[in-house]
Short mmCIF file of C-alpha atoms in Angstrom, two decimals:
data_model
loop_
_atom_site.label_atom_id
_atom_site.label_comp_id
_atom_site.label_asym_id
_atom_site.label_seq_id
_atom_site.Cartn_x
_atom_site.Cartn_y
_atom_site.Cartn_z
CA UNK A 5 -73.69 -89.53 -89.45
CA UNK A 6 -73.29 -92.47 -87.64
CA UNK A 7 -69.42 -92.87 -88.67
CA UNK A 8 -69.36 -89.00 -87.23
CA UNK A 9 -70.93 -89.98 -84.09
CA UNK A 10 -69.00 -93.51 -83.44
CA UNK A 11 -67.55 -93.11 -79.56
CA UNK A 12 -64.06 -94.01 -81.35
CA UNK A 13 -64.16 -91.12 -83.71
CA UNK A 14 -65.75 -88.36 -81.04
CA UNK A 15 -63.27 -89.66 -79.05
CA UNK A 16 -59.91 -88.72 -81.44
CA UNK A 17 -61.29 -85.56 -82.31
CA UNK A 18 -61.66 -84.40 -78.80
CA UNK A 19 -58.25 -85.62 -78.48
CA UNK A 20 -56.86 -83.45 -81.62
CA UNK A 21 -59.15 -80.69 -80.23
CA UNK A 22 -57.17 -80.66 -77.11
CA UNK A 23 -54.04 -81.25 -78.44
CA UNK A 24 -54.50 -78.07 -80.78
CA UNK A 25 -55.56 -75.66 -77.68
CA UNK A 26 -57.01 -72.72 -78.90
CA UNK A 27 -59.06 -69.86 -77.17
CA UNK A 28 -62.66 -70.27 -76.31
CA UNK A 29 -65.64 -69.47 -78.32
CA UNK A 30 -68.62 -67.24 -77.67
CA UNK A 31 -70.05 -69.45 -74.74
CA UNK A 32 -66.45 -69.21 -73.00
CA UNK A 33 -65.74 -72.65 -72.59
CA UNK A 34 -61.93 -74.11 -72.86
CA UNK A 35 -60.39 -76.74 -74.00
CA UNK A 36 -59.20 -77.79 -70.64
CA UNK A 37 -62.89 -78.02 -69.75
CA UNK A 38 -64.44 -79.71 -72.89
CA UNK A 39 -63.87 -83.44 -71.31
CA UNK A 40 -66.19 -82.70 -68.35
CA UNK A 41 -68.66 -80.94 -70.17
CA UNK A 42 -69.06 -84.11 -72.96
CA UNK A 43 -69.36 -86.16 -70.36
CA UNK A 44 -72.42 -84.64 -69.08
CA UNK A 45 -73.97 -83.40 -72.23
CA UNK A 46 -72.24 -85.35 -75.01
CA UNK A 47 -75.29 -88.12 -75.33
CA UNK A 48 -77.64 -85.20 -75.88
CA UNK A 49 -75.12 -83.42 -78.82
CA UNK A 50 -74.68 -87.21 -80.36
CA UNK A 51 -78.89 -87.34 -80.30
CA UNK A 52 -79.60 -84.11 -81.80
CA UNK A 53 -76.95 -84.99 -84.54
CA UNK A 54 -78.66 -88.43 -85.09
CA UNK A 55 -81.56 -86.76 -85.43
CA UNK A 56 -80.69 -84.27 -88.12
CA UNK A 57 -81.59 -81.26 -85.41
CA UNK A 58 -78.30 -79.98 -83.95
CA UNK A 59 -77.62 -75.96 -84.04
CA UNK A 60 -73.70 -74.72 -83.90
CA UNK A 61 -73.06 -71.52 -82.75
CA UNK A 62 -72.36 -68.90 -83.86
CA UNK A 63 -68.12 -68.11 -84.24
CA UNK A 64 -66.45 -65.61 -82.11
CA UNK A 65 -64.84 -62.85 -84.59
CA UNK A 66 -61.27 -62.18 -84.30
CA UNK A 67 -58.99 -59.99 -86.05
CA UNK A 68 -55.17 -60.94 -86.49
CA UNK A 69 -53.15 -58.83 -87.91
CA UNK A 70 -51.36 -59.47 -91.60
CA UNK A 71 -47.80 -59.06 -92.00
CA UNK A 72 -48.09 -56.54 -95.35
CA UNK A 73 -50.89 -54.78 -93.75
CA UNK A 74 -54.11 -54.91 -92.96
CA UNK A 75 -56.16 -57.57 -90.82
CA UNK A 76 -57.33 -61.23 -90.99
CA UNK A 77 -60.57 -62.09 -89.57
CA UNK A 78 -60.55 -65.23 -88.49
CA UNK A 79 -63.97 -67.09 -87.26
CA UNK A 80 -63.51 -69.20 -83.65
CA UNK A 81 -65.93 -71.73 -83.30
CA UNK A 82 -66.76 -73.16 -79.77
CA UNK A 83 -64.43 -76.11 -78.37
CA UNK A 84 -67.61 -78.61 -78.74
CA UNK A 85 -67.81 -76.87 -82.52
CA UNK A 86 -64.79 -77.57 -83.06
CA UNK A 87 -64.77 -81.27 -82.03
CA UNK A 88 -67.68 -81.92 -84.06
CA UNK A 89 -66.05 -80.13 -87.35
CA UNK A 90 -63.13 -82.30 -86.56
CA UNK A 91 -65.21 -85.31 -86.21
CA UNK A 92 -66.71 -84.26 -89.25
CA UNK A 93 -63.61 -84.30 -90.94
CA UNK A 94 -62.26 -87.73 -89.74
CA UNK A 95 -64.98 -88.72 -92.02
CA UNK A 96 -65.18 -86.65 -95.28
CA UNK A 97 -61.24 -86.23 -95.88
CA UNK A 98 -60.71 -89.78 -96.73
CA UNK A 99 -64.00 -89.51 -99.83
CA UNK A 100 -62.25 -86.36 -101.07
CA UNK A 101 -58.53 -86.89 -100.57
CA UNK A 102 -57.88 -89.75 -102.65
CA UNK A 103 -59.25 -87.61 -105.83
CA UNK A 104 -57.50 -84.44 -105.41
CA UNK A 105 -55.01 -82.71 -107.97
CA UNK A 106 -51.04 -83.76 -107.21
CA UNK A 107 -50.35 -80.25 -107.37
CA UNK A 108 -52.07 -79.08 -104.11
CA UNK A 109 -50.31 -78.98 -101.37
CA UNK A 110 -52.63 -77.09 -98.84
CA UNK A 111 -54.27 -78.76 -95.35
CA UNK A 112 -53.80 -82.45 -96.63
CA UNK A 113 -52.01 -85.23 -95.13
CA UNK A 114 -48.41 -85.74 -95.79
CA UNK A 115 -48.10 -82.80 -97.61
CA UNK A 116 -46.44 -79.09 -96.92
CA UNK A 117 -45.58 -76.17 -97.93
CA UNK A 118 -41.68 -77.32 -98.21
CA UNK A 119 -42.91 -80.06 -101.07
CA UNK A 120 -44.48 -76.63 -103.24
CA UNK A 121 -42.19 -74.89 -102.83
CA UNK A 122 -39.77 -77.53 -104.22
CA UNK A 123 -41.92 -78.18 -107.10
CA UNK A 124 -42.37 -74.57 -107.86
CA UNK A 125 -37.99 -75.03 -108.14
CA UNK A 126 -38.18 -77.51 -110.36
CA UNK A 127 -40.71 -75.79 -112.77
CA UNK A 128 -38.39 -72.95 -112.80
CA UNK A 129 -35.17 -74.83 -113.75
CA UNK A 130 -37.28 -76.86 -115.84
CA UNK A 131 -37.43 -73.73 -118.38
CA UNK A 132 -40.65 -72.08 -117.00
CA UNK A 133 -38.90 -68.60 -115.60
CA UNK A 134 -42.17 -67.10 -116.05
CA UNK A 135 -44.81 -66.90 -112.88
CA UNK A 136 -48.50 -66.36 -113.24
CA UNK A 137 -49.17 -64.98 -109.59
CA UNK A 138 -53.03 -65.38 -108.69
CA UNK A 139 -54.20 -63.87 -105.62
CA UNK A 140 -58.00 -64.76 -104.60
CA UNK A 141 -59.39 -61.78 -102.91
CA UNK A 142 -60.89 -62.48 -99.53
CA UNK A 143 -61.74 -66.14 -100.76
CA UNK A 144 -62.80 -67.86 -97.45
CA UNK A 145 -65.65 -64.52 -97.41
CA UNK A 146 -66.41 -64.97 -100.83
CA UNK A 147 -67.27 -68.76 -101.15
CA UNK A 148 -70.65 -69.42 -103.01
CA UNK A 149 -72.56 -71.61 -100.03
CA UNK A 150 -75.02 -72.73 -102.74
CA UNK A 151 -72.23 -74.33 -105.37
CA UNK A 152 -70.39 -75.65 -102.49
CA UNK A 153 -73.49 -77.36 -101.19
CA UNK A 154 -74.13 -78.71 -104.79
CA UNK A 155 -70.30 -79.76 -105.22
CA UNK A 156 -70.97 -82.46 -101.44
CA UNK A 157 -74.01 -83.39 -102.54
CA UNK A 158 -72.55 -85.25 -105.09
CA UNK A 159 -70.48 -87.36 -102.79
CA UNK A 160 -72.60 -87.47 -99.47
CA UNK A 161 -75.71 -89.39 -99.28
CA UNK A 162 -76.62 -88.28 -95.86
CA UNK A 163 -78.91 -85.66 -95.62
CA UNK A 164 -77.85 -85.08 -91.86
CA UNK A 165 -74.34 -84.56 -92.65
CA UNK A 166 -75.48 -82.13 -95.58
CA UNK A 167 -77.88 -80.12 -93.19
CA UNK A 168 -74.92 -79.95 -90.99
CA UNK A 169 -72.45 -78.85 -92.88
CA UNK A 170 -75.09 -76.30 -94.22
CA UNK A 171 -75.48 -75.21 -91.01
CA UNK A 172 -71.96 -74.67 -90.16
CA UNK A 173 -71.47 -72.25 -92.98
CA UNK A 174 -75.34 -70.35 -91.90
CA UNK A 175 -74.15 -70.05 -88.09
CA UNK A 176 -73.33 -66.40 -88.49
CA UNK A 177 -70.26 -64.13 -86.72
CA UNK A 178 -70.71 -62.96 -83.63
CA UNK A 179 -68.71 -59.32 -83.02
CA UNK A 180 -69.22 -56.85 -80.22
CA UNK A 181 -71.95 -58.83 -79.23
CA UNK A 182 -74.29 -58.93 -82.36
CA UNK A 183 -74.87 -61.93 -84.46
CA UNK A 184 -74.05 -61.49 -88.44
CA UNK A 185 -75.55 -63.81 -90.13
CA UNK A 186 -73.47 -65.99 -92.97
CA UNK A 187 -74.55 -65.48 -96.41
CA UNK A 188 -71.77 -66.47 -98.00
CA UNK A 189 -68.04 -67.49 -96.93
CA UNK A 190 -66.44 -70.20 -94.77
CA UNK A 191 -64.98 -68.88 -91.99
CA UNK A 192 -61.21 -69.67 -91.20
CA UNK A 193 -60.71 -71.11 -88.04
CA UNK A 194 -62.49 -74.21 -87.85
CA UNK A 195 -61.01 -77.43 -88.34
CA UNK A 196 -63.45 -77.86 -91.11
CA UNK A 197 -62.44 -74.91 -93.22
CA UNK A 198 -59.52 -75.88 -94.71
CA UNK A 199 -60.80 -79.07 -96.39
CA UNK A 200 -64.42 -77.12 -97.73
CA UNK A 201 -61.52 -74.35 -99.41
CA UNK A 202 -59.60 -76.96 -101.16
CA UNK A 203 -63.17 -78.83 -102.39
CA UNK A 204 -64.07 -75.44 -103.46
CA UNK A 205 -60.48 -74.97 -105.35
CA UNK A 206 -60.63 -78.11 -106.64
CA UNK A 207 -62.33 -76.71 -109.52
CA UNK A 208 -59.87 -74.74 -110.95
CA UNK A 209 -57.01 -77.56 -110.06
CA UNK A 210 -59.12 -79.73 -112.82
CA UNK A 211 -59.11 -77.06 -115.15
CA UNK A 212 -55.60 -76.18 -114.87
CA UNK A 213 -54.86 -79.59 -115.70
CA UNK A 214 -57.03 -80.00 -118.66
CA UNK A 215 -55.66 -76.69 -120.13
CA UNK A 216 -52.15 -78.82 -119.01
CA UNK A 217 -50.35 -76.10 -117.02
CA UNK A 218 -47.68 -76.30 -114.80
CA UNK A 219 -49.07 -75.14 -111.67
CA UNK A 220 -48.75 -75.26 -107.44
CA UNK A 221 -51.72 -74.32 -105.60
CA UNK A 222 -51.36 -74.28 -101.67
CA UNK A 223 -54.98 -73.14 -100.28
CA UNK A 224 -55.59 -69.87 -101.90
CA UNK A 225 -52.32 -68.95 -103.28
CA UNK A 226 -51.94 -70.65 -107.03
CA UNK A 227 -48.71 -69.93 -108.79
CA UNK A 228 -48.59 -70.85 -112.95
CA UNK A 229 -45.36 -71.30 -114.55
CA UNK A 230 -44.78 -70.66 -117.79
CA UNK A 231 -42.11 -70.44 -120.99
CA UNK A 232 -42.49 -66.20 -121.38
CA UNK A 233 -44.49 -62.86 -120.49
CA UNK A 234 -46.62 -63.24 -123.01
CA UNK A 235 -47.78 -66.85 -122.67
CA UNK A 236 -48.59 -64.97 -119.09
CA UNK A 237 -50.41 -62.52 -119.90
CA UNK A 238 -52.47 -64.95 -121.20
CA UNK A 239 -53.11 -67.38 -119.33
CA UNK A 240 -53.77 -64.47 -116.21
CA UNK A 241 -56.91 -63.53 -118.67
CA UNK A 242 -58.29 -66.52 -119.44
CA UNK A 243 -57.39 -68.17 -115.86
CA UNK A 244 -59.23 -65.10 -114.36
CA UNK A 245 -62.38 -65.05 -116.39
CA UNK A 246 -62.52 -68.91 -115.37
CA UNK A 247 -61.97 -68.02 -111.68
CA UNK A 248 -65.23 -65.21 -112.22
CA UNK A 249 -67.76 -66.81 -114.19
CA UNK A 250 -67.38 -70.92 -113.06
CA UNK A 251 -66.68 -70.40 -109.38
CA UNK A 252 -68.07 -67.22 -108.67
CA UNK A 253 -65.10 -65.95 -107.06
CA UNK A 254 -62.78 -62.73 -107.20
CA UNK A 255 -59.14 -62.42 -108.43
CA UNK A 256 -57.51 -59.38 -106.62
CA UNK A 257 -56.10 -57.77 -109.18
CA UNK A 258 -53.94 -55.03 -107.32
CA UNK A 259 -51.85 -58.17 -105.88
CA UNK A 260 -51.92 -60.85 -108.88
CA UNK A 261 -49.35 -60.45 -111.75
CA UNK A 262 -47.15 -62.04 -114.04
CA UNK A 263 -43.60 -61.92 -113.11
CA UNK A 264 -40.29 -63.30 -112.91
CA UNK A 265 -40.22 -65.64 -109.18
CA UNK A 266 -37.55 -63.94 -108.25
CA UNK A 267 -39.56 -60.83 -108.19
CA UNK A 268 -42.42 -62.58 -105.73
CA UNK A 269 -42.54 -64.39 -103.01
CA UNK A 270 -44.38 -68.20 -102.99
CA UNK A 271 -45.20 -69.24 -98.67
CA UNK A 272 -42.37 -66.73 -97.52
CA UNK A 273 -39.90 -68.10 -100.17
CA UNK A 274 -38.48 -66.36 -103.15
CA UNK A 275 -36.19 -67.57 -106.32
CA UNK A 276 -32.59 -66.26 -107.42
CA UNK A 277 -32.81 -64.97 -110.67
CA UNK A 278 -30.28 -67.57 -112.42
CA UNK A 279 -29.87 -70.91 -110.89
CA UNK A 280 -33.80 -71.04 -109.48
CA UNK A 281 -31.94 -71.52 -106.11
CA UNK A 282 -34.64 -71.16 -103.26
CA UNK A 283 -34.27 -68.29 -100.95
CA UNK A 284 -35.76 -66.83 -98.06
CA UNK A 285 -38.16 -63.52 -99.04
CA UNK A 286 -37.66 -60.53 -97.85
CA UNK A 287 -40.94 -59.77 -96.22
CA UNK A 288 -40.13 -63.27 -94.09
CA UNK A 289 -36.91 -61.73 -93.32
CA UNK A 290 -38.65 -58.74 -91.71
CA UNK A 291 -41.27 -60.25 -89.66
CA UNK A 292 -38.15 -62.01 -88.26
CA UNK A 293 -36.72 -59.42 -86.99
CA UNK A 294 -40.04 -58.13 -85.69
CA UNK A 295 -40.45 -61.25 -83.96
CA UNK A 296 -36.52 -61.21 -82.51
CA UNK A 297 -37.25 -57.38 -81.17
CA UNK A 298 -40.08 -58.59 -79.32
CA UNK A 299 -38.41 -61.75 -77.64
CA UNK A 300 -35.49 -59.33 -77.12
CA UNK A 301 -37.38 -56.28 -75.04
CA UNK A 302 -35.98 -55.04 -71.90
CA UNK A 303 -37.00 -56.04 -68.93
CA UNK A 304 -36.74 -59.61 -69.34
CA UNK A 305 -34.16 -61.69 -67.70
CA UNK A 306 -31.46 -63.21 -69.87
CA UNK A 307 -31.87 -67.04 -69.50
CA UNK A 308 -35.07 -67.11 -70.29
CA UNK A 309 -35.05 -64.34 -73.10
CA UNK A 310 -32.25 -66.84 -74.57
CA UNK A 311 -35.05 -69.54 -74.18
CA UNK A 312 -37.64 -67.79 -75.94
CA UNK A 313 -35.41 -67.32 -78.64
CA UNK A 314 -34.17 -70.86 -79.04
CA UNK A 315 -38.10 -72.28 -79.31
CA UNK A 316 -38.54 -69.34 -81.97
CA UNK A 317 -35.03 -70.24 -83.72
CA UNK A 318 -36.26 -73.83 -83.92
CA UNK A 319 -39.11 -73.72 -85.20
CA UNK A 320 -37.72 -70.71 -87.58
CA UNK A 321 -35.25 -73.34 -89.38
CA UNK A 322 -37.75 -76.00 -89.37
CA UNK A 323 -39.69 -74.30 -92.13
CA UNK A 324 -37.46 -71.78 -93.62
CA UNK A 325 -34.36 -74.34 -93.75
CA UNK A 326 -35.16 -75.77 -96.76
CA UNK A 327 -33.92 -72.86 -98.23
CA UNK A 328 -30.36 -72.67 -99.82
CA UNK A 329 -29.52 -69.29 -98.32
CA UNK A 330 -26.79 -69.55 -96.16
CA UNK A 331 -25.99 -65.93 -96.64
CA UNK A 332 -29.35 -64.98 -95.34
CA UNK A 333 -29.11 -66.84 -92.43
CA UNK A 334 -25.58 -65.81 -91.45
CA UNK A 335 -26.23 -62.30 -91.49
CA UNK A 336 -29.42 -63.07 -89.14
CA UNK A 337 -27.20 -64.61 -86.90
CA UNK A 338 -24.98 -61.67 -87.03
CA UNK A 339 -27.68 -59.63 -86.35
CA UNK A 340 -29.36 -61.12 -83.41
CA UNK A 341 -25.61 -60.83 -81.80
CA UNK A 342 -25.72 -56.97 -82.31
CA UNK A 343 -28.96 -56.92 -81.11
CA UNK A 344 -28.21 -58.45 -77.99
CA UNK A 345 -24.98 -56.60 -77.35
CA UNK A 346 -26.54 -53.52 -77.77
CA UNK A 347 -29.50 -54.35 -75.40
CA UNK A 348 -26.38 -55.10 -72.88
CA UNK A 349 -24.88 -51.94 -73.96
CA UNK A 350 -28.46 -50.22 -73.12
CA UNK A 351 -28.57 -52.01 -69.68
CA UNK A 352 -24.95 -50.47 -68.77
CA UNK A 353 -26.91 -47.44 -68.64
CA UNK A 354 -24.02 -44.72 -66.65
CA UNK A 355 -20.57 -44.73 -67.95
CA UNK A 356 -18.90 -45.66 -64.61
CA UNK A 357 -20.39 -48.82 -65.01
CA UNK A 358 -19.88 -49.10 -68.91
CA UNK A 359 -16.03 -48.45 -68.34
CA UNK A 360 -16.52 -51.07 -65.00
CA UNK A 361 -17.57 -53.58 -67.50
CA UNK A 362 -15.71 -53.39 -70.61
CA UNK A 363 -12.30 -53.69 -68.68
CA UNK A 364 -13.46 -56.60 -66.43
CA UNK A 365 -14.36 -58.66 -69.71
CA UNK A 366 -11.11 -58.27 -71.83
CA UNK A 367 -10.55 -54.34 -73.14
CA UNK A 368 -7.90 -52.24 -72.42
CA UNK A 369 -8.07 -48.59 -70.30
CA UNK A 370 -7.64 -46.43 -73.79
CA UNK A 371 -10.44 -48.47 -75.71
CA UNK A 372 -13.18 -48.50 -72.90
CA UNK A 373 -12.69 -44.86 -72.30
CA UNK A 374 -13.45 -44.37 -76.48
CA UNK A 375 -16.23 -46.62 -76.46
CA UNK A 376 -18.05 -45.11 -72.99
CA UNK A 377 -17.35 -41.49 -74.63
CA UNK A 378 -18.90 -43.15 -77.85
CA UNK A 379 -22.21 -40.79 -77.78
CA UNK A 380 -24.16 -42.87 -80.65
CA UNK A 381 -27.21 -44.72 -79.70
CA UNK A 382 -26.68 -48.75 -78.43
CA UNK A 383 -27.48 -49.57 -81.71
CA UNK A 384 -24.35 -47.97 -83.06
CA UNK A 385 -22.42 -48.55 -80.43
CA UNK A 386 -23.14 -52.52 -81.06
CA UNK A 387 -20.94 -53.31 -84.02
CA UNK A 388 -17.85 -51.20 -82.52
CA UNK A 389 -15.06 -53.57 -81.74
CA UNK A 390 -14.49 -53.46 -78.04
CA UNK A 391 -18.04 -54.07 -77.68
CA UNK A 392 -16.89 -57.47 -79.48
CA UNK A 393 -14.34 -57.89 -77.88
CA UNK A 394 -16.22 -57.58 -74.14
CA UNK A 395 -19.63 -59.82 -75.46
CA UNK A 396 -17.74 -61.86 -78.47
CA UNK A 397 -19.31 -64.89 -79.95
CA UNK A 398 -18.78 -67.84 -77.36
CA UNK A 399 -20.76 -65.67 -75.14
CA UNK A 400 -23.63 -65.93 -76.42
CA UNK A 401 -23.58 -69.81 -78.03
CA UNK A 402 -21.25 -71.16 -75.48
CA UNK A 403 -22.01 -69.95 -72.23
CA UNK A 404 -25.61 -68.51 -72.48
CA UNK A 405 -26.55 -71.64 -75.28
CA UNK A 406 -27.92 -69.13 -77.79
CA UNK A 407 -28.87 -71.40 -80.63
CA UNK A 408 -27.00 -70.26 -84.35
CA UNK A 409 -29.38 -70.37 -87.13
CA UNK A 410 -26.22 -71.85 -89.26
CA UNK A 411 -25.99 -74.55 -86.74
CA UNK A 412 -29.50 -75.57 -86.74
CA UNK A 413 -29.42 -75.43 -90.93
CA UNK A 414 -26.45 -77.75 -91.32
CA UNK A 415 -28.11 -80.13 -88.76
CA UNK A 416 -31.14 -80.07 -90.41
CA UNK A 417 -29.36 -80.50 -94.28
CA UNK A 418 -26.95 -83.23 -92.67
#
C-alpha cells in the first residue's frame, strides 16, 4: 500500500488518468478537474488508504451498444476511482506479468491484437485448419469474487491492498439512480479490470498448456487450433466442462463452435480458406461503412467532413492494415468515392443546377441532360459515368486531400 500511495506513483496515474479522458462518474467530477480536487483532498484519500478504511464508489452504468446486436454495459468509475485503480495497477502488473501464458495477448504491455492475430496465421498454415471458437458468456458479470480473491491472496501480502481490491469489486452499479450492489462480476471500465480478467483467465491459459494445445487467448475471446473436426469436437467438450466446474464460469454455447477460420472472425479479422492469408471480416467491413455514413451526413461542410474522415481512415489502417486484403480495401476506397459523389449529387438538389454543374466541370450538353433526366436515387446516380467524369478521382485525393485507404496500407507495409 505504500508503493500504491508513493507521491511518484499517484502522480503517473493521475497523469494516465488524464491522458485517457473519459466521462465523469456518479459524483460528476472530470478529468479536467481531478488535479484541483487532489490537491485539496488527496492527503485525506492517501490516509484512509494507509489505513485500510477507504470506500470507492459506486460505478456509473452505461450501456454501449454491440456491433452484432445487443448492448454492453460498461461500469464508469469516478476520475479519483480511476486514479487509484490505476495506481493500483502500477503496482500489481509487474507481480503478475512476468508469469503469464505467451499466448495471451489481451491488456498487457507490448502486446496487441495484431501479434494474435499473426499467431493464429501461423497455427493455420502450420496444419491446424481446424478452430475451436470459445465464447465466455457475459464473463466480466460472471466472475467468482470469492476464487478471484483466493487466486491474489496468494501473491499479495497486504491485507489493505486485498480489502481494497475487495472493495472495488463490492462497490455496486449505480443506474437510474439506485445502487445495485456487486455480487459477483468485475465491471469493465476501470483501469483495473482488464488485468483482474486476465488473472482470472489465467487458469485456463495453464491448462491449455498442460493439455499442450495450440491456442490464442486475447481477454475473453480464446481460439484452439487443431488438426480436424473431430479432434474439435473434442476438445470444445472437455475445454467447456473445464471452463464450468474449475472456474465457475459460462461458455455461451449459441456463439462458440468448431469451425474452419475462414468461417469466423478472430478481433475483426478472418482467414482465406487456402493460403491462411489474413483478411478483413465482414462484420468489420460493415461497421465501416456505418461509421463512413455517419462522418458523411448532410449538413456538414466539406473540409472538415474530409477531416473527420482522414482521423477515422488513420486510425482504420492502423489496426486493420495488417491484413493482406488489398481487394478489400480498394473496393472501400471505391466506395467512399460513390458515397461522396452521390452526397454531391444529393446537394445539386434542382436540375437547373445539376445541368449548371456537370457542364462547368468537364461533360458535354447531351450527357448532362441524360444524367439530370436520370430519375434513380443519388445512390444510383453515383456510379454513372458523367458523374465521374464531373467529381473523378483527383478531386477528392488531390484537391480536397481525401486520404486512400491503399495509400495509407502501402505506407504502412513499406
Amino acid at each position: 500500500m505504500e508503493a500504491l500511495c508513493s507521491p511518484q506513483n499517484m502522480s503517473e496515474a493521475m497523469r494516465r488518468v488524464i491522458a485517457n479522458k473519459g466521462a465523469p462518474g456518479v459524483d460528476g467530477l472530470t478529468v479536467r478537474e481531478l488535479a484541483d480536487h487532489w490537491k485539496r483532498h488527496g492527503p485525506t484519500i492517501v490516509s484512509q488508504l494507509l489505513s485500510g478504511t477507504y470506500q470507492p464508489v459506486p460505478v456509473q452504468r452505461v450501456e454501449i451498444p454491440k456491433p452484432d446486436g445487443g448492448v454492453r454495459k460498461l461500469g464508469i468509475p469516478t476520475v479519483v476511482d480511476r486514479m487509484i485503480q490505476q495506481a493500483l495497477l502500477h503496482v500489481l502488473q509487474p507481480i503478475w506479468e512476468p508469469t503469464f501464458s505467451e499466448h495471451s495477448y489481451g491488456f498487457r504491455p507490448g502486446r496487441s491484437a495484431q501479434q494474435a492475430v499473426a499467431q493464429a496465421q501461423a497455427y493455420i498454415a502450420a496444419g491446424r485448419p481446424w478452430l475451436v471458437d470459445i465464447d465466455l458468456e457475459k464473463f466480466f458479470d460472471r466472475v467468482n469474487h470469492d476464487k478471484l480473491m483466493r487466486t491474489l491472496y496468494g501473491r499479495i501480502a497486504d491485507g489493505r491492498v486485498l480489502k481494497l481490491i475487495r472493495a472495488y469489486l463490492n462497490a455496486g452499479v449505480m443506474e437510474d439512480g439506485l445502487v445495485t450492489p456487486s455480487a459477483e462480476g468485475t465491471p469493465q471500465g476501470g483501469p483495473l479490470s482488464p488485468l483482474l480478467s486476465n488473472i482470472v483467465l489465467d487458469e485456463l491459459d495453464q491448462e491449455l498448456e498442460r493439455r499442450g494445445h495450440a491456442f490464442v487467448r486475447y481477454a475473453d475471446d480464446c481460439n484452439i487450433y487443431v488438426r480436424s473436426a473431430a479432434a474439435g469436437e473434442r476438445v470444445m467438450k472437455s475445454i467447456s466442462d473445464f471452463i464450468t466446474r474449475k472456474l465457475k464460469l459460462k461458455v455461451n454455447r449459441d456463439k462458440s463452435a468448431v469451425d474452419k477460420p475462414s468461417q469466423r472472425k478472430f478481433l475483426g479479422f478472418t482467414f482465406s480458406e487456402k493460403k491462411a492469408t489474413v483478411l478483413v471480416s465482414g462484420k468489420s467491413v460493415k461497421r465501416f461503412k456505418d461509421r463512413i455514413r455517419e462522418l458523411t451526413r448532410r449538413g456538414v461542410q466539406a473540409l472538415r467532413m474530409i477531416a473527420d474522415l482522414n482521423t477515422y481512415l488513420r486510425g482504420w489502417v492502423g489496426y486493420f492494415g495488417h491484413a493482406e486484403d488489398y481487394w478489400t480495401l480498394r473496393d472501400l476506397d471505391s466506395w467512399i468515392r460513390r458515397r461522396l459523389r452521390s452526397l454531391s449529387w444529393r446537394a445539386w438538389r434542382t436540375p437547373r443546377k445539376r445541368f449548371r454543374e456537370l457542364t462547368h466541370r468537364g461533360v458535354s450538353a447531351y450527357d448532362a441532360i441524360l444524367l439530370v433526366r436520370y430519375r434513380r436515387n443519388p445512390w444510383r446516380a453515383s456510379r454513372m459515368p458523367a458523374l465521374n467524369v464531373a467529381l473523378p478521382n483527383r478531386l477528392w485525393h488531390e484537391r480536397l486531400r481525401l486520404l486512400s485507404l491503399l495509400d495509407l496500407w502501402r505506407q504502412m507495409r513499406a
